[in-house]
GROMACS .gro file of N, CA and C in nm:
model
  453
    1UNK      N    1   0.101  -0.127  -0.016
    1UNK     CA    2   0.031  -0.007  -0.020
    1UNK      C    3   0.091   0.098   0.015
    2UNK      N    4   0.107   0.216  -0.047
    2UNK     CA    5   0.147   0.328  -0.082
    2UNK      C    6   0.032   0.466  -0.074
    3UNK      N    7   0.104   0.538   0.022
    3UNK     CA    8  -0.029   0.661  -0.016
    3UNK      C    9   0.030   0.781  -0.134
    4UNK      N   10  -0.083   0.846  -0.150
    4UNK     CA   11  -0.118   0.905  -0.287
    4UNK      C   12  -0.045   1.039  -0.298
    5UNK      N   13  -0.004   1.025  -0.121
    5UNK     CA   14   0.074   1.177  -0.086
    5UNK      C   15   0.178   1.172  -0.012
    6UNK      N   16   0.300   1.215   0.043
    6UNK     CA   17   0.351   1.192   0.094
    6UNK      C   18   0.359   1.217   0.210
    7UNK      N   19   0.313   1.326   0.238
    7UNK     CA   20   0.215   1.324   0.367
    7UNK      C   21   0.109   1.466   0.419
    8UNK      N   22  -0.004   1.460   0.340
    8UNK     CA   23  -0.079   1.578   0.349
    8UNK      C   24  -0.094   1.648   0.424
    9UNK      N   25  -0.008   1.655   0.619
    9UNK     CA   26  -0.056   1.705   0.695
    9UNK      C   27   0.085   1.767   0.708
   10UNK      N   28   0.198   1.724   0.637
   10UNK     CA   29   0.279   1.824   0.602
   10UNK      C   30   0.250   1.915   0.536
   11UNK      N   31   0.196   1.899   0.400
   11UNK     CA   32   0.203   1.915   0.296
   11UNK      C   33   0.110   2.117   0.303
   12UNK      N   34   0.026   2.034   0.398
   12UNK     CA   35  -0.155   2.159   0.411
   12UNK      C   36  -0.071   2.144   0.629
   13UNK      N   37   0.061   2.207   0.616
   13UNK     CA   38  -0.013   2.251   0.793
   13UNK      C   39  -0.070   2.301   0.929
   14UNK      N   40  -0.137   2.416   0.814
   14UNK     CA   41  -0.185   2.485   0.885
   14UNK      C   42  -0.290   2.412   0.922
   15UNK      N   43  -0.359   2.330   0.779
   15UNK     CA   44  -0.510   2.269   0.818
   15UNK      C   45  -0.505   2.126   0.936
   16UNK      N   46  -0.354   2.113   0.907
   16UNK     CA   47  -0.331   2.002   0.974
   16UNK      C   48  -0.385   2.106   1.121
   17UNK      N   49  -0.300   2.211   1.149
   17UNK     CA   50  -0.328   2.253   1.306
   17UNK      C   51  -0.438   2.292   1.322
   18UNK      N   52  -0.550   2.353   1.273
   18UNK     CA   53  -0.662   2.387   1.248
   18UNK      C   54  -0.709   2.233   1.306
   19UNK      N   55  -0.717   2.144   1.228
   19UNK     CA   56  -0.789   2.056   1.318
   19UNK      C   57  -0.744   1.947   1.451
   20UNK      N   58  -0.608   1.997   1.426
   20UNK     CA   59  -0.572   1.940   1.616
   20UNK      C   60  -0.633   2.033   1.701
   21UNK      N   61  -0.643   2.140   1.635
   21UNK     CA   62  -0.671   2.279   1.744
   21UNK      C   63  -0.807   2.226   1.784
   22UNK      N   64  -0.869   2.130   1.697
   22UNK     CA   65  -1.062   2.074   1.748
   22UNK      C   66  -1.041   2.027   1.820
   23UNK      N   67  -0.886   1.908   1.812
   23UNK     CA   68  -0.895   1.801   1.889
   23UNK      C   69  -0.853   1.839   2.073
   24UNK      N   70  -0.768   1.922   2.035
   24UNK     CA   71  -0.717   1.998   2.162
   24UNK      C   72  -0.856   2.009   2.248
   25UNK      N   73  -0.970   2.118   2.150
   25UNK     CA   74  -1.088   2.158   2.265
   25UNK      C   75  -1.183   2.061   2.290
   26UNK      N   76  -1.154   1.921   2.247
   26UNK     CA   77  -1.245   1.837   2.294
   26UNK      C   78  -1.169   1.705   2.384
   27UNK      N   79  -1.039   1.762   2.387
   27UNK     CA   80  -0.971   1.690   2.502
   27UNK      C   81  -1.013   1.761   2.620
   28UNK      N   82  -0.996   1.868   2.647
   28UNK     CA   83  -1.044   1.975   2.735
   28UNK      C   84  -1.206   1.992   2.758
   29UNK      N   85  -1.333   1.922   2.663
   29UNK     CA   86  -1.518   1.957   2.655
   29UNK      C   87  -1.482   1.878   2.753
   30UNK      N   88  -1.667   1.897   2.777
   30UNK     CA   89  -1.739   1.802   2.938
   30UNK      C   90  -1.783   1.705   2.878
   31UNK      N   91  -1.708   1.642   2.746
   31UNK     CA   92  -1.763   1.504   2.675
   31UNK      C   93  -1.639   1.380   2.705
   32UNK      N   94  -1.738   1.290   2.768
   32UNK     CA   95  -1.575   1.203   2.843
   32UNK      C   96  -1.522   1.104   2.695
   33UNK      N   97  -1.384   1.121   2.764
   33UNK     CA   98  -1.267   1.050   2.647
   33UNK      C   99  -1.332   0.899   2.594
   34UNK      N  100  -1.430   0.819   2.694
   34UNK     CA  101  -1.454   0.683   2.617
   34UNK      C  102  -1.559   0.689   2.554
   35UNK      N  103  -1.645   0.751   2.590
   35UNK     CA  104  -1.780   0.773   2.462
   35UNK      C  105  -1.695   0.835   2.317
   36UNK      N  106  -1.604   1.006   2.355
   36UNK     CA  107  -1.560   1.010   2.205
   36UNK      C  108  -1.463   0.896   2.170
   37UNK      N  109  -1.412   0.822   2.218
   37UNK     CA  110  -1.322   0.711   2.124
   37UNK      C  111  -1.419   0.612   2.034
   38UNK      N  112  -1.539   0.564   2.156
   38UNK     CA  113  -1.643   0.475   2.101
   38UNK      C  114  -1.671   0.495   1.976
   39UNK      N  115  -1.744   0.734   1.931
   39UNK     CA  116  -1.789   0.729   1.837
   39UNK      C  117  -1.671   0.770   1.727
   40UNK      N  118  -1.581   0.774   1.712
   40UNK     CA  119  -1.395   0.833   1.628
   40UNK      C  120  -1.412   0.696   1.618
   41UNK      N  121  -1.464   0.571   1.636
   41UNK     CA  122  -1.434   0.463   1.553
   41UNK      C  123  -1.528   0.391   1.491
   42UNK      N  124  -1.650   0.441   1.578
   42UNK     CA  125  -1.758   0.399   1.466
   42UNK      C  126  -1.736   0.468   1.346
   43UNK      N  127  -1.768   0.615   1.331
   43UNK     CA  128  -1.767   0.704   1.203
   43UNK      C  129  -1.704   0.680   1.133
   44UNK      N  130  -1.535   0.618   1.219
   44UNK     CA  131  -1.411   0.566   1.124
   44UNK      C  132  -1.465   0.449   1.018
   45UNK      N  133  -1.528   0.320   1.093
   45UNK     CA  134  -1.570   0.172   1.062
   45UNK      C  135  -1.683   0.248   0.955
   46UNK      N  136  -1.744   0.327   0.947
   46UNK     CA  137  -1.897   0.414   0.821
   46UNK      C  138  -1.764   0.471   0.750
   47UNK      N  139  -1.643   0.501   0.766
   47UNK     CA  140  -1.614   0.585   0.697
   47UNK      C  141  -1.471   0.487   0.593
   48UNK      N  142  -1.496   0.372   0.640
   48UNK     CA  143  -1.364   0.290   0.590
   48UNK      C  144  -1.257   0.319   0.561
   49UNK      N  145  -1.174   0.467   0.704
   49UNK     CA  146  -1.095   0.555   0.707
   49UNK      C  147  -1.002   0.461   0.837
   50UNK      N  148  -0.903   0.325   0.721
   50UNK     CA  149  -0.812   0.230   0.847
   50UNK      C  150  -0.735   0.227   0.920
   51UNK      N  151  -0.658   0.400   0.891
   51UNK     CA  152  -0.564   0.432   0.944
   51UNK      C  153  -0.642   0.490   1.113
   52UNK      N  154  -0.757   0.555   1.111
   52UNK     CA  155  -0.877   0.577   1.245
   52UNK      C  156  -0.920   0.483   1.283
   53UNK      N  157  -0.931   0.380   1.235
   53UNK     CA  158  -0.994   0.263   1.319
   53UNK      C  159  -0.907   0.170   1.357
   54UNK      N  160  -0.789   0.209   1.361
   54UNK     CA  161  -0.641   0.126   1.392
   54UNK      C  162  -0.582   0.211   1.537
   55UNK      N  163  -0.604   0.318   1.492
   55UNK     CA  164  -0.598   0.449   1.567
   55UNK      C  165  -0.649   0.496   1.746
   56UNK      N  166  -0.814   0.493   1.662
   56UNK     CA  167  -0.894   0.513   1.773
   56UNK      C  168  -0.914   0.345   1.839
   57UNK      N  169  -0.889   0.273   1.815
   57UNK     CA  170  -0.938   0.121   1.888
   57UNK      C  171  -0.821   0.180   1.949
   58UNK      N  172  -0.666   0.127   1.908
   58UNK     CA  173  -0.567   0.199   2.004
   58UNK      C  174  -0.566   0.228   2.152
   59UNK      N  175  -0.657   0.396   2.075
   59UNK     CA  176  -0.637   0.517   2.178
   59UNK      C  177  -0.772   0.427   2.261
   60UNK      N  178  -0.875   0.371   2.257
   60UNK     CA  179  -0.972   0.324   2.342
   60UNK      C  180  -0.860   0.252   2.402
   61UNK      N  181  -0.837   0.140   2.361
   61UNK     CA  182  -0.767   0.039   2.437
   61UNK      C  183  -0.688   0.049   2.538
   62UNK      N  184  -0.548   0.157   2.501
   62UNK     CA  185  -0.510   0.171   2.617
   62UNK      C  186  -0.556   0.312   2.667
   63UNK      N  187  -0.700   0.356   2.746
   63UNK     CA  188  -0.746   0.358   2.816
   63UNK      C  189  -0.850   0.313   2.856
   64UNK      N  190  -0.765   0.157   2.846
   64UNK     CA  191  -0.923   0.044   2.924
   64UNK      C  192  -1.044  -0.010   2.911
   65UNK      N  193  -1.070   0.043   2.729
   65UNK     CA  194  -1.165  -0.041   2.698
   65UNK      C  195  -1.141  -0.152   2.621
   66UNK      N  196  -1.221  -0.205   2.680
   66UNK     CA  197  -1.208  -0.381   2.651
   66UNK      C  198  -1.205  -0.426   2.470
   67UNK      N  199  -1.140  -0.526   2.517
   67UNK     CA  200  -1.170  -0.568   2.317
   67UNK      C  201  -1.336  -0.631   2.278
   68UNK      N  202  -1.414  -0.605   2.379
   68UNK     CA  203  -1.531  -0.713   2.340
   68UNK      C  204  -1.569  -0.677   2.339
   69UNK      N  205  -1.612  -0.489   2.407
   69UNK     CA  206  -1.662  -0.430   2.336
   69UNK      C  207  -1.605  -0.354   2.216
   70UNK      N  208  -1.462  -0.321   2.208
   70UNK     CA  209  -1.411  -0.307   2.060
   70UNK      C  210  -1.504  -0.344   1.932
   71UNK      N  211  -1.521  -0.434   1.990
   71UNK     CA  212  -1.487  -0.581   1.826
   71UNK      C  213  -1.649  -0.549   1.886
   72UNK      N  214  -1.716  -0.514   1.902
   72UNK     CA  215  -1.973  -0.486   1.955
   72UNK      C  216  -1.932  -0.372   1.850
   73UNK      N  217  -1.856  -0.260   1.858
   73UNK     CA  218  -1.908  -0.164   1.829
   73UNK      C  219  -1.951  -0.124   1.692
   74UNK      N  220  -1.906  -0.206   1.552
   74UNK     CA  221  -1.995  -0.223   1.452
   74UNK      C  222  -2.153  -0.249   1.470
   75UNK      N  223  -2.194  -0.380   1.572
   75UNK     CA  224  -2.303  -0.381   1.578
   75UNK      C  225  -2.356  -0.379   1.731
   76UNK      N  226  -2.301  -0.251   1.739
   76UNK     CA  227  -2.353  -0.203   1.902
   76UNK      C  228  -2.490  -0.219   1.887
   77UNK      N  229  -2.594  -0.252   1.840
   77UNK     CA  230  -2.721  -0.215   1.800
   77UNK      C  231  -2.812  -0.331   1.930
   78UNK      N  232  -2.708  -0.462   1.860
   78UNK     CA  233  -2.721  -0.656   1.849
   78UNK      C  234  -2.621  -0.614   1.974
   79UNK      N  235  -2.558  -0.594   2.079
   79UNK     CA  236  -2.497  -0.687   2.173
   79UNK      C  237  -2.584  -0.535   2.361
   80UNK      N  238  -2.558  -0.637   2.392
   80UNK     CA  239  -2.575  -0.595   2.515
   80UNK      C  240  -2.493  -0.453   2.625
   81UNK      N  241  -2.405  -0.460   2.565
   81UNK     CA  242  -2.220  -0.435   2.535
   81UNK      C  243  -2.222  -0.271   2.651
   82UNK      N  244  -2.283  -0.183   2.566
   82UNK     CA  245  -2.273  -0.075   2.555
   82UNK      C  246  -2.452  -0.027   2.655
   83UNK      N  247  -2.354   0.107   2.728
   83UNK     CA  248  -2.485   0.170   2.860
   83UNK      C  249  -2.557   0.282   2.688
   84UNK      N  250  -2.720   0.282   2.872
   84UNK     CA  251  -2.818   0.366   2.725
   84UNK      C  252  -2.711   0.553   2.653
   85UNK      N  253  -2.627   0.536   2.737
   85UNK     CA  254  -2.546   0.674   2.711
   85UNK      C  255  -2.456   0.651   2.592
   86UNK      N  256  -2.412   0.565   2.614
   86UNK     CA  257  -2.311   0.537   2.454
   86UNK      C  258  -2.416   0.474   2.335
   87UNK      N  259  -2.521   0.410   2.396
   87UNK     CA  260  -2.562   0.434   2.213
   87UNK      C  261  -2.630   0.557   2.178
   88UNK      N  262  -2.659   0.597   2.237
   88UNK     CA  263  -2.714   0.738   2.223
   88UNK      C  264  -2.600   0.832   2.133
   89UNK      N  265  -2.484   0.778   2.172
   89UNK     CA  266  -2.404   0.890   2.154
   89UNK      C  267  -2.378   0.810   1.992
   90UNK      N  268  -2.363   0.689   1.995
   90UNK     CA  269  -2.361   0.643   1.895
   90UNK      C  270  -2.496   0.586   1.776
   91UNK      N  271  -2.580   0.633   1.787
   91UNK     CA  272  -2.675   0.693   1.660
   91UNK      C  273  -2.642   0.788   1.633
   92UNK      N  274  -2.621   0.886   1.764
   92UNK     CA  275  -2.657   1.026   1.706
   92UNK      C  276  -2.474   1.045   1.597
   93UNK      N  277  -2.380   0.962   1.622
   93UNK     CA  278  -2.303   0.934   1.549
   93UNK      C  279  -2.319   0.867   1.418
   94UNK      N  280  -2.353   0.791   1.447
   94UNK     CA  281  -2.429   0.747   1.251
   94UNK      C  282  -2.496   0.802   1.162
   95UNK      N  283  -2.634   0.881   1.265
   95UNK     CA  284  -2.752   0.987   1.186
   95UNK      C  285  -2.642   1.085   1.123
   96UNK      N  286  -2.527   1.158   1.266
   96UNK     CA  287  -2.473   1.258   1.156
   96UNK      C  288  -2.347   1.269   1.077
   97UNK      N  289  -2.301   1.053   1.028
   97UNK     CA  290  -2.194   1.076   0.954
   97UNK      C  291  -2.318   1.032   0.827
   98UNK      N  292  -2.411   0.936   0.794
   98UNK     CA  293  -2.452   0.890   0.775
   98UNK      C  294  -2.593   1.052   0.688
   99UNK      N  295  -2.613   1.164   0.718
   99UNK     CA  296  -2.623   1.297   0.683
   99UNK      C  297  -2.776   1.282   0.565
  100UNK      N  298  -2.709   1.224   0.481
  100UNK     CA  299  -2.818   1.221   0.330
  100UNK      C  300  -2.846   1.069   0.340
  101UNK      N  301  -2.898   1.039   0.421
  101UNK     CA  302  -2.902   0.864   0.425
  101UNK      C  303  -3.086   0.917   0.431
  102UNK      N  304  -3.119   1.054   0.563
  102UNK     CA  305  -3.221   1.093   0.576
  102UNK      C  306  -3.312   1.179   0.544
  103UNK      N  307  -3.441   1.195   0.507
  103UNK     CA  308  -3.401   1.376   0.444
  103UNK      C  309  -3.472   1.445   0.517
  104UNK      N  310  -3.467   1.454   0.691
  104UNK     CA  311  -3.475   1.504   0.742
  104UNK      C  312  -3.317   1.540   0.784
  105UNK      N  313  -3.188   1.462   0.763
  105UNK     CA  314  -3.106   1.503   0.793
  105UNK      C  315  -3.059   1.429   0.893
  106UNK      N  316  -3.025   1.465   1.062
  106UNK     CA  317  -3.042   1.415   1.185
  106UNK      C  318  -3.234   1.387   1.250
  107UNK      N  319  -3.236   1.260   1.234
  107UNK     CA  320  -3.370   1.281   1.300
  107UNK      C  321  -3.418   1.309   1.479
  108UNK      N  322  -3.522   1.403   1.464
  108UNK     CA  323  -3.573   1.419   1.576
  108UNK      C  324  -3.518   1.295   1.714
  109UNK      N  325  -3.573   1.160   1.692
  109UNK     CA  326  -3.637   1.069   1.748
  109UNK      C  327  -3.363   1.073   1.804
  110UNK      N  328  -3.349   1.104   1.754
  110UNK     CA  329  -3.185   1.038   1.725
  110UNK      C  330  -3.141   1.167   1.834
  111UNK      N  331  -3.172   1.261   1.764
  111UNK     CA  332  -3.098   1.428   1.856
  111UNK      C  333  -3.183   1.403   1.988
  112UNK      N  334  -3.307   1.443   2.025
  112UNK     CA  335  -3.387   1.433   2.146
  112UNK      C  336  -3.319   1.308   2.230
  113UNK      N  337  -3.277   1.173   2.190
  113UNK     CA  338  -3.186   1.105   2.238
  113UNK      C  339  -3.133   1.163   2.318
  114UNK      N  340  -3.024   1.119   2.254
  114UNK     CA  341  -2.889   1.242   2.285
  114UNK      C  342  -2.896   1.297   2.344
  115UNK      N  343  -3.025   1.438   2.340
  115UNK     CA  344  -2.997   1.534   2.465
  115UNK      C  345  -3.042   1.539   2.541
  116UNK      N  346  -3.182   1.376   2.625
  116UNK     CA  347  -3.165   1.377   2.735
  116UNK      C  348  -3.017   1.299   2.760
  117UNK      N  349  -2.911   1.257   2.765
  117UNK     CA  350  -2.831   1.169   2.795
  117UNK      C  351  -2.709   1.278   2.777
  118UNK      N  352  -2.668   1.397   2.765
  118UNK     CA  353  -2.544   1.476   2.748
  118UNK      C  354  -2.621   1.626   2.762
  119UNK      N  355  -2.563   1.674   2.906
  119UNK     CA  356  -2.616   1.801   2.924
  119UNK      C  357  -2.598   1.917   2.755
  120UNK      N  358  -2.589   2.042   2.723
  120UNK     CA  359  -2.566   2.053   2.594
  120UNK      C  360  -2.425   2.156   2.598
  121UNK      N  361  -2.354   2.154   2.682
  121UNK     CA  362  -2.202   2.122   2.691
  121UNK      C  363  -2.147   2.071   2.587
  122UNK      N  364  -2.183   1.871   2.638
  122UNK     CA  365  -2.106   1.776   2.639
  122UNK      C  366  -2.219   1.776   2.483
  123UNK      N  367  -2.295   1.795   2.500
  123UNK     CA  368  -2.376   1.692   2.324
  123UNK      C  369  -2.292   1.792   2.246
  124UNK      N  370  -2.270   1.924   2.226
  124UNK     CA  371  -2.199   2.031   2.165
  124UNK      C  372  -2.141   2.002   2.131
  125UNK      N  373  -1.973   1.956   2.274
  125UNK     CA  374  -1.862   1.877   2.243
  125UNK      C  375  -1.935   1.758   2.126
  126UNK      N  376  -1.990   1.673   2.144
  126UNK     CA  377  -1.967   1.533   2.058
  126UNK      C  378  -2.052   1.567   1.931
  127UNK      N  379  -2.083   1.685   1.907
  127UNK     CA  380  -2.106   1.735   1.779
  127UNK      C  381  -1.993   1.738   1.749
  128UNK      N  382  -1.889   1.783   1.778
  128UNK     CA  383  -1.797   1.885   1.706
  128UNK      C  384  -1.719   1.745   1.712
  129UNK      N  385  -1.676   1.646   1.801
  129UNK     CA  386  -1.627   1.564   1.776
  129UNK      C  387  -1.684   1.473   1.658
  130UNK      N  388  -1.752   1.441   1.611
  130UNK     CA  389  -1.829   1.330   1.520
  130UNK      C  390  -1.815   1.429   1.373
  131UNK      N  391  -1.814   1.551   1.402
  131UNK     CA  392  -1.744   1.624   1.252
  131UNK      C  393  -1.655   1.619   1.271
  132UNK      N  394  -1.550   1.676   1.366
  132UNK     CA  395  -1.409   1.621   1.358
  132UNK      C  396  -1.358   1.514   1.286
  133UNK      N  397  -1.372   1.389   1.373
  133UNK     CA  398  -1.341   1.236   1.302
  133UNK      C  399  -1.385   1.244   1.157
  134UNK      N  400  -1.503   1.265   1.094
  134UNK     CA  401  -1.569   1.236   0.957
  134UNK      C  402  -1.425   1.415   0.872
  135UNK      N  403  -1.378   1.467   0.931
  135UNK     CA  404  -1.301   1.543   0.848
  135UNK      C  405  -1.185   1.485   0.853
  136UNK      N  406  -1.113   1.414   0.979
  136UNK     CA  407  -0.968   1.358   0.972
  136UNK      C  408  -1.001   1.226   0.883
  137UNK      N  409  -1.125   1.136   0.877
  137UNK     CA  410  -1.175   1.033   0.730
  137UNK      C  411  -1.097   1.096   0.638
  138UNK      N  412  -1.183   1.153   0.590
  138UNK     CA  413  -1.235   1.192   0.528
  138UNK      C  414  -1.056   1.250   0.403
  139UNK      N  415  -0.992   1.308   0.471
  139UNK     CA  416  -0.832   1.371   0.449
  139UNK      C  417  -0.771   1.248   0.422
  140UNK      N  418  -0.758   1.112   0.526
  140UNK     CA  419  -0.686   1.021   0.523
  140UNK      C  420  -0.787   0.920   0.430
  141UNK      N  421  -0.840   0.882   0.359
  141UNK     CA  422  -0.905   0.798   0.233
  141UNK      C  423  -0.919   0.850   0.141
  142UNK      N  424  -0.916   1.022   0.106
  142UNK     CA  425  -0.914   1.073   0.013
  142UNK      C  426  -0.684   1.032  -0.040
  143UNK      N  427  -0.591   1.096   0.070
  143UNK     CA  428  -0.485   1.078   0.011
  143UNK      C  429  -0.443   0.942   0.079
  144UNK      N  430  -0.543   0.819   0.090
  144UNK     CA  431  -0.418   0.722   0.107
  144UNK      C  432  -0.354   0.667   0.196
  145UNK      N  433  -0.353   0.757   0.272
  145UNK     CA  434  -0.300   0.770   0.431
  145UNK      C  435  -0.279   0.568   0.461
  146UNK      N  436  -0.188   0.537   0.504
  146UNK     CA  437  -0.202   0.393   0.503
  146UNK      C  438  -0.159   0.342   0.680
  147UNK      N  439  -0.275   0.214   0.748
  147UNK     CA  440  -0.289   0.258   0.860
  147UNK      C  441  -0.186   0.179   0.950
  148UNK      N  442  -0.175   0.231   1.089
  148UNK     CA  443  -0.026   0.185   1.148
  148UNK      C  444   0.066   0.297   1.110
  149UNK      N  445  -0.011   0.405   1.036
  149UNK     CA  446   0.134   0.490   1.014
  149UNK      C  447   0.103   0.636   1.156
  150UNK      N  448   0.037   0.646   1.226
  150UNK     CA  449   0.074   0.716   1.321
  150UNK      C  450   0.177   0.716   1.395
  151UNK      N  451   0.150   0.549   1.400
  151UNK     CA  452   0.242   0.538   1.532
  151UNK      C  453   0.386   0.530   1.454
   0.00000   0.00000   0.00000
């Protein structure tokens, strides 16, 4: 596997800095990191971003996430391993990522469920995290960045 560009993040350094600034905001946000990593992993699976699937599964594992839950993120609806709060975040992540699949964009019931589980500031951070990982995924997939290259 060969990337299409030597290193898009060096070529577009200011763009990388901008995306990284969002990650700094999210690190200090009221949204819990364990939920954010599950969301980042699920969005990356949907988008087929091998770099981010690799990255976020490792980060989640390093933070104490179990293999059972990591292996089940793609089928979270059909497993008993996730809390209602995590399910709300994963449903929102899927709806935002697949925004064109529904004529109303993000369905009200998905939003309302997430809003019941997250305070407004945490919900805003969750939405920002979903948008951010979608951006990272698209850059990585478009440029053919190879999984494991972050290590």
